[in-house]
Short mmCIF file of C-alpha atoms in Angstrom, two decimals:
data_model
loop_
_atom_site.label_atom_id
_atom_site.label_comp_id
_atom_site.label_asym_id
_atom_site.label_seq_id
_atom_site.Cartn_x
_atom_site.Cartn_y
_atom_site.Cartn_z
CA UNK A 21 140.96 145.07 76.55
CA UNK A 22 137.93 145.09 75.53
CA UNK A 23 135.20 143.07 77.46
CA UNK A 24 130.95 142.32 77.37
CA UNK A 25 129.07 144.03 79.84
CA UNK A 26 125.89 142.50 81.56
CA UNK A 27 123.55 144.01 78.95
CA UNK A 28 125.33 142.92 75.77
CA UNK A 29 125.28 139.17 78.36
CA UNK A 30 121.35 139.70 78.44
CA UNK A 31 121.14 140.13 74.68
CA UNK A 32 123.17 137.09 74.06
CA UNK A 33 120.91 135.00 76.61
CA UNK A 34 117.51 136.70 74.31
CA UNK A 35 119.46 135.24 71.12
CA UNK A 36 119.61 131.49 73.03
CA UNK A 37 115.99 131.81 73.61
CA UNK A 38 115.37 132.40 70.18
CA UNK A 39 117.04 129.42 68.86
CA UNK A 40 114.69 127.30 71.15
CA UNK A 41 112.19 128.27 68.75
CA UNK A 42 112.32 126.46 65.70
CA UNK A 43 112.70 122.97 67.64
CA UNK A 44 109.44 123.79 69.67
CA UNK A 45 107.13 126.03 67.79
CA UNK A 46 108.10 125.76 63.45
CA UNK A 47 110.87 125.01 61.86
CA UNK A 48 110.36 127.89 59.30
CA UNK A 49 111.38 130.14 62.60
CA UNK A 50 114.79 129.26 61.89
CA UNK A 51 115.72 132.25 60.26
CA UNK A 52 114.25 134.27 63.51
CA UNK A 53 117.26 132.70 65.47
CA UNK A 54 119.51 133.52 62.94
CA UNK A 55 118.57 137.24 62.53
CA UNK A 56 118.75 137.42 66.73
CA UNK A 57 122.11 136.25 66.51
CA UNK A 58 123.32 138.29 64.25
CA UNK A 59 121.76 141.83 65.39
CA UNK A 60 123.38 140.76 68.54
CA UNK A 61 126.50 140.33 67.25
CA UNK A 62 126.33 143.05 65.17
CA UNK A 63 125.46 145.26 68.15
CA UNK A 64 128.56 144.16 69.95
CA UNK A 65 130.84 144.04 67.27
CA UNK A 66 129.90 147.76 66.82
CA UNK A 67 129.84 148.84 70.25
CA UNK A 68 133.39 147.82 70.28
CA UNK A 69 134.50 149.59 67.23
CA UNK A 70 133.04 152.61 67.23
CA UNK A 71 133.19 153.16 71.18
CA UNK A 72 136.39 155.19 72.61
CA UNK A 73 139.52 153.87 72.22
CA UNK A 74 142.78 153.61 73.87
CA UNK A 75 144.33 155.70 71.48
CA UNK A 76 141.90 158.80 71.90
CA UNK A 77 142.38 159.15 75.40
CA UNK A 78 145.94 160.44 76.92
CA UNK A 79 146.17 160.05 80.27
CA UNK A 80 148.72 162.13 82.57
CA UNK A 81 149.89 160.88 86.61
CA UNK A 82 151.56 162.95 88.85
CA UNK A 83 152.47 161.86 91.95
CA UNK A 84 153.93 163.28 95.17
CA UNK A 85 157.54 163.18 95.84
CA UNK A 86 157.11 162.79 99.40
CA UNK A 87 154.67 162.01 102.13
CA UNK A 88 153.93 162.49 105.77
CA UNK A 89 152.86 159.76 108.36
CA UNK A 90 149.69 160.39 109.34
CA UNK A 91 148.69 162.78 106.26
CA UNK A 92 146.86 162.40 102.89
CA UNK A 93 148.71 164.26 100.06
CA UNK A 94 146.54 163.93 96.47
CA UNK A 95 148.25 162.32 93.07
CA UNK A 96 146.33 163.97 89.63
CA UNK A 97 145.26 161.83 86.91
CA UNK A 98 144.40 164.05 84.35
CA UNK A 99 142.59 162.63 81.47
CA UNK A 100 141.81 164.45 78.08
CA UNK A 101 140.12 162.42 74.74
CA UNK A 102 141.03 162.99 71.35
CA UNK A 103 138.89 165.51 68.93
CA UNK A 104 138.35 162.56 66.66
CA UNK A 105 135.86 160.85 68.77
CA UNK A 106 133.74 164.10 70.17
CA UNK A 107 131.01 162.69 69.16
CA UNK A 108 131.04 159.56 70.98
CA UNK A 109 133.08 160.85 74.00
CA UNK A 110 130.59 163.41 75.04
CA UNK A 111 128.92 162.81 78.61
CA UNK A 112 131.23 158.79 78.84
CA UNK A 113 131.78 157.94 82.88
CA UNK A 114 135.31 156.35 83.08
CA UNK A 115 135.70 154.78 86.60
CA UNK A 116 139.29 154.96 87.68
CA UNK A 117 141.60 152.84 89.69
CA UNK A 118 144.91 153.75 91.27
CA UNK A 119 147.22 150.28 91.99
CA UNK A 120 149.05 150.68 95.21
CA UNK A 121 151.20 148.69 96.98
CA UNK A 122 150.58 147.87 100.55
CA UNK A 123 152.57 151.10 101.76
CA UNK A 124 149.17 153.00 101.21
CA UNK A 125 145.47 152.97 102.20
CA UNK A 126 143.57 151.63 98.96
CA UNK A 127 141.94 154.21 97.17
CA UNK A 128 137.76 153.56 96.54
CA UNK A 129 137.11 153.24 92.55
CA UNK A 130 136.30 156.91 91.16
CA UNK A 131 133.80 157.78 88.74
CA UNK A 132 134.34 160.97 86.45
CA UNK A 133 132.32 162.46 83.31
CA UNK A 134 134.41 163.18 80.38
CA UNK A 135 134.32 165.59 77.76
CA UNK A 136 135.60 165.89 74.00
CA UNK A 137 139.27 168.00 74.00
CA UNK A 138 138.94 168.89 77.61
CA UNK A 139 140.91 167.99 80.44
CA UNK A 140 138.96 166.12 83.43
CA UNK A 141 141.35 166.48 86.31
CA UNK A 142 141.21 163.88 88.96
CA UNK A 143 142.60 164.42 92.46
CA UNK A 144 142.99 161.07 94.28
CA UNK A 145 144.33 161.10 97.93
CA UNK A 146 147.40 159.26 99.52
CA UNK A 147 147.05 158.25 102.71
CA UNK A 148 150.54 156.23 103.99
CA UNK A 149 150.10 153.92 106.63
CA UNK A 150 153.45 153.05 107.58
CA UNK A 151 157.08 154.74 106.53
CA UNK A 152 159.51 153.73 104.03
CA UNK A 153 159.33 153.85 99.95
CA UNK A 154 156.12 153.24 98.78
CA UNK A 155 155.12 152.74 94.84
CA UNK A 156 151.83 153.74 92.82
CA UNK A 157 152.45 150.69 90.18
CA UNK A 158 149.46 152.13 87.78
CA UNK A 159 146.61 153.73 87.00
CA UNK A 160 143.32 151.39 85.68
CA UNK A 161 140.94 153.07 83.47
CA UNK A 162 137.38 151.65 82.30
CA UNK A 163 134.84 152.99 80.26
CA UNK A 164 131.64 151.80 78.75
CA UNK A 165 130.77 151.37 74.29
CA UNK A 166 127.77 153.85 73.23
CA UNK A 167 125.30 151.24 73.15
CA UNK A 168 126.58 150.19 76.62
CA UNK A 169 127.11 146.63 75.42
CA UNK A 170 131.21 146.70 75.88
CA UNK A 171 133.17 147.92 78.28
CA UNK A 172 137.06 148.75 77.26
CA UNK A 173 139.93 148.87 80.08
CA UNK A 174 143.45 151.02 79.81
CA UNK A 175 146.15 150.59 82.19
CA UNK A 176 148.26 153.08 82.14
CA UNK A 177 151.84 152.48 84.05
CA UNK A 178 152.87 154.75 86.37
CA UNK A 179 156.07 153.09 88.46
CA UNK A 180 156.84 156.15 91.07
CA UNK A 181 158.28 156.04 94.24
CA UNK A 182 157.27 158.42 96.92
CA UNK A 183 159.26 158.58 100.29
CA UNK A 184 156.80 158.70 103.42
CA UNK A 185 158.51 160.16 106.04
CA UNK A 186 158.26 161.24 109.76
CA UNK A 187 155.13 164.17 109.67
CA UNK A 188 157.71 166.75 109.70
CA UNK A 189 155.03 169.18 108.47
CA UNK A 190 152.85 168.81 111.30
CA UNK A 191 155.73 169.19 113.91
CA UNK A 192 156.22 172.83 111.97
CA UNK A 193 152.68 173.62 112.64
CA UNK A 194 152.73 172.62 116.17
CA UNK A 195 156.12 174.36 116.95
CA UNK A 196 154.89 177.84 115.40
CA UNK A 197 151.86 177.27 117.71
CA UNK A 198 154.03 176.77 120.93
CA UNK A 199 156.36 179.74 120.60
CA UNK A 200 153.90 181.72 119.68
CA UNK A 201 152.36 181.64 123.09
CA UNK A 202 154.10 183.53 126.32
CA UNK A 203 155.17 180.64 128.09
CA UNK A 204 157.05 179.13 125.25
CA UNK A 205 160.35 181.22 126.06
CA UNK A 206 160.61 179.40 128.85
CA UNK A 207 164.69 179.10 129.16
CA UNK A 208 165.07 181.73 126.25
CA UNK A 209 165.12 184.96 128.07
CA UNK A 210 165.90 185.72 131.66
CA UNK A 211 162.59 184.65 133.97
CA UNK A 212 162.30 187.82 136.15
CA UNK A 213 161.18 185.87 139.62
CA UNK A 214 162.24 183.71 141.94
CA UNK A 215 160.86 180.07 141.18
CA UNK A 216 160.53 180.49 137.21
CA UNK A 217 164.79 179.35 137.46
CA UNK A 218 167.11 179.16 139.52
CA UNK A 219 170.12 180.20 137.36
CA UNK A 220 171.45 183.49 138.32
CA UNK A 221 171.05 185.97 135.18
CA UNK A 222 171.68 189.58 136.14
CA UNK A 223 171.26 192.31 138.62
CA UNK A 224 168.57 195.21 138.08
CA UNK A 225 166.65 198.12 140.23
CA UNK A 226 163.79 196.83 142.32
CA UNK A 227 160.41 197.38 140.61
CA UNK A 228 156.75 196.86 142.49
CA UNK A 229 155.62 193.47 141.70
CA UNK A 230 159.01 191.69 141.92
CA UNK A 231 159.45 188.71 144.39
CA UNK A 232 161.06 190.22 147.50
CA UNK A 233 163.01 187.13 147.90
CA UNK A 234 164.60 188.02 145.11
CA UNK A 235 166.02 191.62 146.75
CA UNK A 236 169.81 191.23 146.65
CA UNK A 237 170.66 193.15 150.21
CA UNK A 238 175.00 193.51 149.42
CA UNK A 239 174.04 195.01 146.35
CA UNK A 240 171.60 197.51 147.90
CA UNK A 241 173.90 198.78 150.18
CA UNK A 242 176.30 199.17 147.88
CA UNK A 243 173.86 201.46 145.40
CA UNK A 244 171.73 202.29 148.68
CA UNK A 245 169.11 201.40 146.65
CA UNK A 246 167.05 198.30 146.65
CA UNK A 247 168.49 195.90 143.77
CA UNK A 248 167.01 192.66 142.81
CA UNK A 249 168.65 189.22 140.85
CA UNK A 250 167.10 187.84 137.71
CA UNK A 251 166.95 184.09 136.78
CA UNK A 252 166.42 182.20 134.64
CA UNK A 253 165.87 178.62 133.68
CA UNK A 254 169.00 176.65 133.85
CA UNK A 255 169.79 175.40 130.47
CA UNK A 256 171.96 172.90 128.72
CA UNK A 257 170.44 170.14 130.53
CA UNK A 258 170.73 166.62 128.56
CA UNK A 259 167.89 164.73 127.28
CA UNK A 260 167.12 161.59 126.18
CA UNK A 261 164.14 160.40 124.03
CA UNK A 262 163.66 156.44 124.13
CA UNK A 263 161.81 154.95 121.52
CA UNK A 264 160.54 151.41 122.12
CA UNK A 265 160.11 149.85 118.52
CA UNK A 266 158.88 146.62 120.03
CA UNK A 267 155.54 144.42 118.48
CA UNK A 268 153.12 146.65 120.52
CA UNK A 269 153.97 149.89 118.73
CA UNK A 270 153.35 148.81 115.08
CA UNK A 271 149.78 148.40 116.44
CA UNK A 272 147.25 151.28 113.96
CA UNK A 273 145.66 153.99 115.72
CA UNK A 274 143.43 156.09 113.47
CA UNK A 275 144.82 153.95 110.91
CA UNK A 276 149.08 154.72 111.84
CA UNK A 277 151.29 152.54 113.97
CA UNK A 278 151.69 154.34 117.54
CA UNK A 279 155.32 154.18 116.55
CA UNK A 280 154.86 156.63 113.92
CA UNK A 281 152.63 158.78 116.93
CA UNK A 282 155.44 158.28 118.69
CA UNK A 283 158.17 159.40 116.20
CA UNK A 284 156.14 162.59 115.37
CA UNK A 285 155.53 163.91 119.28
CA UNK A 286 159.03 163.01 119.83
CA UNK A 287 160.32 165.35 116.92
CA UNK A 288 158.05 168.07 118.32
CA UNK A 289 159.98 167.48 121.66
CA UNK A 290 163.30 167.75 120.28
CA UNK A 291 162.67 171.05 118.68
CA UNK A 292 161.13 172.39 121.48
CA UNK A 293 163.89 170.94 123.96
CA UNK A 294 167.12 172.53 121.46
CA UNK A 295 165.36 175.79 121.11
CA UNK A 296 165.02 176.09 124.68
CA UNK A 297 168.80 175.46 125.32
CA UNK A 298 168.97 171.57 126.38
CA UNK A 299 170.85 168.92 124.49
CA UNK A 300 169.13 165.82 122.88
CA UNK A 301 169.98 162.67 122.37
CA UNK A 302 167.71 159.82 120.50
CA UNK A 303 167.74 155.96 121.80
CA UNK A 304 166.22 153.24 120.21
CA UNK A 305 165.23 149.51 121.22
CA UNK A 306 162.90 146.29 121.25
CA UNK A 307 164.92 142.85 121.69
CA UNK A 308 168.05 144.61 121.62
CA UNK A 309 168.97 148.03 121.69
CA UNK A 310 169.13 149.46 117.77
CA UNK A 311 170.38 153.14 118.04
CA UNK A 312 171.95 155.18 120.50
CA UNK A 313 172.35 158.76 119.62
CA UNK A 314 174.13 160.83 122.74
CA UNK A 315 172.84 164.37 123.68
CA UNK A 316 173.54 167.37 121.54
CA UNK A 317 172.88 171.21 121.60
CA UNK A 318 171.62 173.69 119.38
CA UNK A 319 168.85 173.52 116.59
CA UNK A 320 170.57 172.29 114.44
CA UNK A 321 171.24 169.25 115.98
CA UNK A 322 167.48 168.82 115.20
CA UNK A 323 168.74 168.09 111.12
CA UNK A 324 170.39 165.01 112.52
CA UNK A 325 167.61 163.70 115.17
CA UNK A 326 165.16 164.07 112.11
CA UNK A 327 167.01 162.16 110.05
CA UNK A 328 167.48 159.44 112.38
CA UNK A 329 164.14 159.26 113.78
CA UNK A 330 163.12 158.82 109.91
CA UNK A 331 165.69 155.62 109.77
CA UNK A 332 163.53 153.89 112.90
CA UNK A 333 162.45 150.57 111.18
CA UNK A 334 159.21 148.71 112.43
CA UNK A 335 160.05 145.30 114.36
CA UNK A 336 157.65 142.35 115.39
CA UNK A 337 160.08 141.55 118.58
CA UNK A 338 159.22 141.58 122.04
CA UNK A 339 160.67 144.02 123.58
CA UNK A 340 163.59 143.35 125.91
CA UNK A 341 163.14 146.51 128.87
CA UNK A 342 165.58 144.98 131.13
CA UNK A 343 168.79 144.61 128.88
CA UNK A 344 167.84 148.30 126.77
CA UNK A 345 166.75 150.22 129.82
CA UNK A 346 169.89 148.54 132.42
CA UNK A 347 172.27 149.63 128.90
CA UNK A 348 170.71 153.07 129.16
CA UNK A 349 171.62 153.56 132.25
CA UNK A 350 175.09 152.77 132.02
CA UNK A 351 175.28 155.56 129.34
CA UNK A 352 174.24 158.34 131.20
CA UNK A 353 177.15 159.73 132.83
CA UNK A 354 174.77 162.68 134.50
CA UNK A 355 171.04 163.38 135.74
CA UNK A 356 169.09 163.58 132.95
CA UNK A 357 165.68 163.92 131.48
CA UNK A 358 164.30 160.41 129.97
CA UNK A 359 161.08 160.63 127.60
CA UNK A 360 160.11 156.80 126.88
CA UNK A 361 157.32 156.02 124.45
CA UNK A 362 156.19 152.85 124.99
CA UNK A 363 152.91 150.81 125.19
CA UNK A 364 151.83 147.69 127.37
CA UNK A 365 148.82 145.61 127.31
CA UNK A 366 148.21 143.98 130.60
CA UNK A 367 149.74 143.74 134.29
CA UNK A 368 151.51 140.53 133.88
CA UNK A 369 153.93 140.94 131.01
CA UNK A 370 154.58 144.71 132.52
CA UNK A 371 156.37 143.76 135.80
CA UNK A 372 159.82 143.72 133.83
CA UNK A 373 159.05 147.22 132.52
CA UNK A 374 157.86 148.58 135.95
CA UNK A 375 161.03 146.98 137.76
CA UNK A 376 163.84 148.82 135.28
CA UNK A 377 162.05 152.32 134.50
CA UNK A 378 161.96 152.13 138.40
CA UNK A 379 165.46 151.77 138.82
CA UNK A 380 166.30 154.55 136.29
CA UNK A 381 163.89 156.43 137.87
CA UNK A 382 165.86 156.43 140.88
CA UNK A 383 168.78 158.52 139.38
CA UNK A 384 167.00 160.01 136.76
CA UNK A 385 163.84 162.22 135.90
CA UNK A 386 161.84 159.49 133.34
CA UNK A 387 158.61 160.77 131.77
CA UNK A 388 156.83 157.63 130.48
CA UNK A 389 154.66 158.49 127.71
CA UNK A 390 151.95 156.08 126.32
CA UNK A 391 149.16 156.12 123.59
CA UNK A 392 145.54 156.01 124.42
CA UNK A 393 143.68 153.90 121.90
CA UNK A 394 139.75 155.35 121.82
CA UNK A 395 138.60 152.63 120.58
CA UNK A 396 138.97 151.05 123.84
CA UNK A 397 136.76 153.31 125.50
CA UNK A 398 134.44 153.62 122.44
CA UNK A 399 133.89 149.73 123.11
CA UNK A 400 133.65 149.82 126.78
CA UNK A 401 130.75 152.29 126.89
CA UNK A 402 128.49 150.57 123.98
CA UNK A 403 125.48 149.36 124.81
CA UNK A 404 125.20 145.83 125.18
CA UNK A 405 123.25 144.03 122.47
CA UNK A 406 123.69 140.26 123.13
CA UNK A 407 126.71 138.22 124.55
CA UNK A 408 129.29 139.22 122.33
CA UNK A 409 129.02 142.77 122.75
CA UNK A 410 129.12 142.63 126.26
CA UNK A 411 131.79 140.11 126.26
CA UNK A 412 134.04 142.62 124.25
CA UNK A 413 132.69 145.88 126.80
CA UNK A 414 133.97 144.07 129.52
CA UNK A 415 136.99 142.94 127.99
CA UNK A 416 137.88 146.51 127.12
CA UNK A 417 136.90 147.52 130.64
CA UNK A 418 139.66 145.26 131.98
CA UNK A 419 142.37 146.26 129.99
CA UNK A 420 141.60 150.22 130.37
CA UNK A 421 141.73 149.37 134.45
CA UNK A 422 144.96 147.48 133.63
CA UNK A 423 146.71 150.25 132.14
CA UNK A 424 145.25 152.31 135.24
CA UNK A 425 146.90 150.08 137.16
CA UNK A 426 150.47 149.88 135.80
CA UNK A 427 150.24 153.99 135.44
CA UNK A 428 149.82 154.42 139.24
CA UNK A 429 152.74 151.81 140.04
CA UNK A 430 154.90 154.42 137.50
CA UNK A 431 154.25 156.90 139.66
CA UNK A 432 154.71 155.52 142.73
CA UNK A 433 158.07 155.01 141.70
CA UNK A 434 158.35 158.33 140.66
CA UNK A 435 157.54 157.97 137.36
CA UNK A 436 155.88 161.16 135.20
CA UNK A 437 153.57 159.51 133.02
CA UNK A 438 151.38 160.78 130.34
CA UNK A 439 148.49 158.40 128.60
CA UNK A 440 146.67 160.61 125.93
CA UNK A 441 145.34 160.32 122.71
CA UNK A 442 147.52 160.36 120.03
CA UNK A 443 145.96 164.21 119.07
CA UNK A 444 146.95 165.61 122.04
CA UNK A 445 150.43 163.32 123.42
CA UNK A 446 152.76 165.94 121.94
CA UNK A 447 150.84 168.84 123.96
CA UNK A 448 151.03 167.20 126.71
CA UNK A 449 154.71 166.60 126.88
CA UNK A 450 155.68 169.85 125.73
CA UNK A 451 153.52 171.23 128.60
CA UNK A 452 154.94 168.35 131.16
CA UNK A 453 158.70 169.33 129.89
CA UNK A 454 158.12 173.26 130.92
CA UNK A 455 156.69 172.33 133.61
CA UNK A 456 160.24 170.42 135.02
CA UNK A 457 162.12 172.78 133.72
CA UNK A 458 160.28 175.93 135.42
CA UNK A 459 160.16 173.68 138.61
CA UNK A 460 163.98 172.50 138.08
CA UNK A 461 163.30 169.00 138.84
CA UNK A 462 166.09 167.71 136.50
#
């Protein structure tokens, strides 16, 4: 498609000028207007033909297979021009323009220089905002004539699917982190003193340093030597992770739903909980409860978790705590760890939420994990410049004492809760989790 550009307009508007001429000035200027009109036309007509066309450009896409919440993976558009028209193409901008459907962040307009019979790769990123199957539809192309008076535009089809997924990668990064530091064995290997478990291990000879509570006196009169127990963290313990899929959670946070926050801390919990020995078990909910996965050992019960955390679809119900959390509970057949991720907005609509994580609390050890959004605080601390920005500070103030509030109830009910920023939430379970089990509070 070949279109005018403002120029070639300009030119056209000069040529309307001229034909004012002969009716105001001489007739005999007549032939002025028709000379305009026709250099203009002329102008065009060869800006047009002789400018690159869609033929003499070939135009490659390559697009990821998959994607990972919360990560931007790049798609190339490589773009080389025929021999044929080196003379023209030499030093030609082409602006390109990815199609997308709503799956992905839009993509700004990029401008490139191209040259004759070389490739001009273009690396665009893909940022997913939400999971599922997402589609880059096509790739727009536009370039300006020589003379700058046209402007031609190629769409080139492109039709792929690419699978966004849970941010499997990053959960990788942050598990070789974790074990990579001492305490991560935690429940691996025998703890050597008394208060790291509480799971007898082994017998072994006294050494300086050991806990002297841990000196086994029948077995030192039996070597007539002092001998001392090891322990260890007790393992096999079950675990649940809750997942409330509920309105609140497909609210952005750095431009991803805190569900998708959620989904990825909780698959960094899971590995972490089946490497250290426990079983895990995934539960799902917002008006109604939507999956219920019981507790399983070994790592690679982690295949399966992934694969049905990835199946967690977005909802825009309220969420229903009393009839999901009350069915919970009549699941769990013995004391186990709970891990909820769930958000709330005020004190009012809370008291339902407060009320049931209470109860389970009272048979169970529930870690209530929620998502701190920094734009609240970002708001709350500008400075005011007229009534509407300190209408929204102290609207932002409220809500951030709000949440205060309905934290402290948690743990007053015996609640663990954790309210961090979505860069940090899966540190600070992992570090809450080996903290219970060092402290065998489960």
């Amino acid at each position: 498609m070949i279109r005018p550009t403002i120029p070639a307009l300009l030119l056209m508007t000069a040529g309307l000028a001229a034909a004012l001429l002969p009716a105001l000035v001489d007739g005999g200027l007549f032939p002025v207007w028709i000379a305009t009109v026709t250099v203009v036309l002329f102008a065009v007509g060869a800006d047009g033909l002789f400018g690159l066309g869609r033929r003499d450009v070939h135009v490659r896409v390559e697009t990821p297979r998959t994607l990972y919440i919360g990560d931007a993976d790049p798609m190339t558009v490589t773009i080389r021009p025929r021999l044929r028209t080196a003379s023209v193409t030499a030093g030609i901008s082409v602006e390109v323009l990815v199609e997308l459907d709503d799956l992905f962040r839009p993509i700004p307009t990029e401008s490139v220089q191209i040259a004759p019979e070389h490739e001009t790769v273009i690396r665009l990123p893909l940022f997913p905002e939400r999971r599922g199957t997402g589609a880059v539809r096509a790739v727009w192309l536009r370039w300006p004539g020589p003379l700058g008076l046209t402007r031609r535009q190629m769409r080139v089809a492109v039709d792929a699917d690419v699978a966004v997924v849970p941010n499997v990668r990053a959960v990788k990064a942050a598990a070789i982190r974790h074990f990579s530091s001492r305490d991560s064995m935690v429940g691996l290997r025998a703890e050597k003193f008394l208060g790291d478990g509480t799971e007898f291990d082994s017998l072994r000879e006294y050494m300086p340093g050991f806990d002297h509570r841990a000196i086994d006196w029948k077995a030192s009169a039996r070597h007539v030597k002092l001998i001392a127990r090891e322990y260890r963290a007790e393992r096999n313990r079950d675990i649940v992770v809750a997942v409330d899929t509920g309105r609140l959670m497909i609210e952005p946070i750095e431009g991803v739903p805190k569900l998708d926050h959620a989904i990825n801390a909780a698959l960094l919990f899971a590995y972490v909980g089946l490497k250290t020995g426990d079983r895990v078990g995934l539960f799902t909910f917002d008006s109604r409860v939507r999956l219920t996965q019981p507790p399983r050992g070994g790592v690679g019960a982690f295949t399966e978790f992934r694969a049905r955390a990835a199946g967690i679809d977005y909802s825009s119900g309220e969420t229903n705590f009393t009839l999901s959390l009350m069915t919970l509970l009549g699941q769990l057949t013995r004391r186990t760890l709970v891990v909820l991720f769930t958000d709330f907005v005020d004190t009012v609509t809370v008291e339902l939420m407060v009320e049931n994580l209470g109860r389970l609390a009272d048979r169970h050890l529930v870690v209530c994990v929620t998502m701190a959004d920094p734009s609240l605080a970002a708001i709350e601390d500008l400075p005011p410049g007229d009534l509407a920005d300190l209408t929204r500070s102290v609207i932002a103030g409220e809500i951030l004492t709000d949440r205060e509030v309905v934290l402290q109830r948690l743990r007053r009910r015996g609640v663990h809760c954790i309210d961090a920023p979505v860069g940090t939430v899966s540190t600070r379970l992992v570090d809450r989790y080996l903290e219970i089990k060092r402290r065998e509070l489960v």
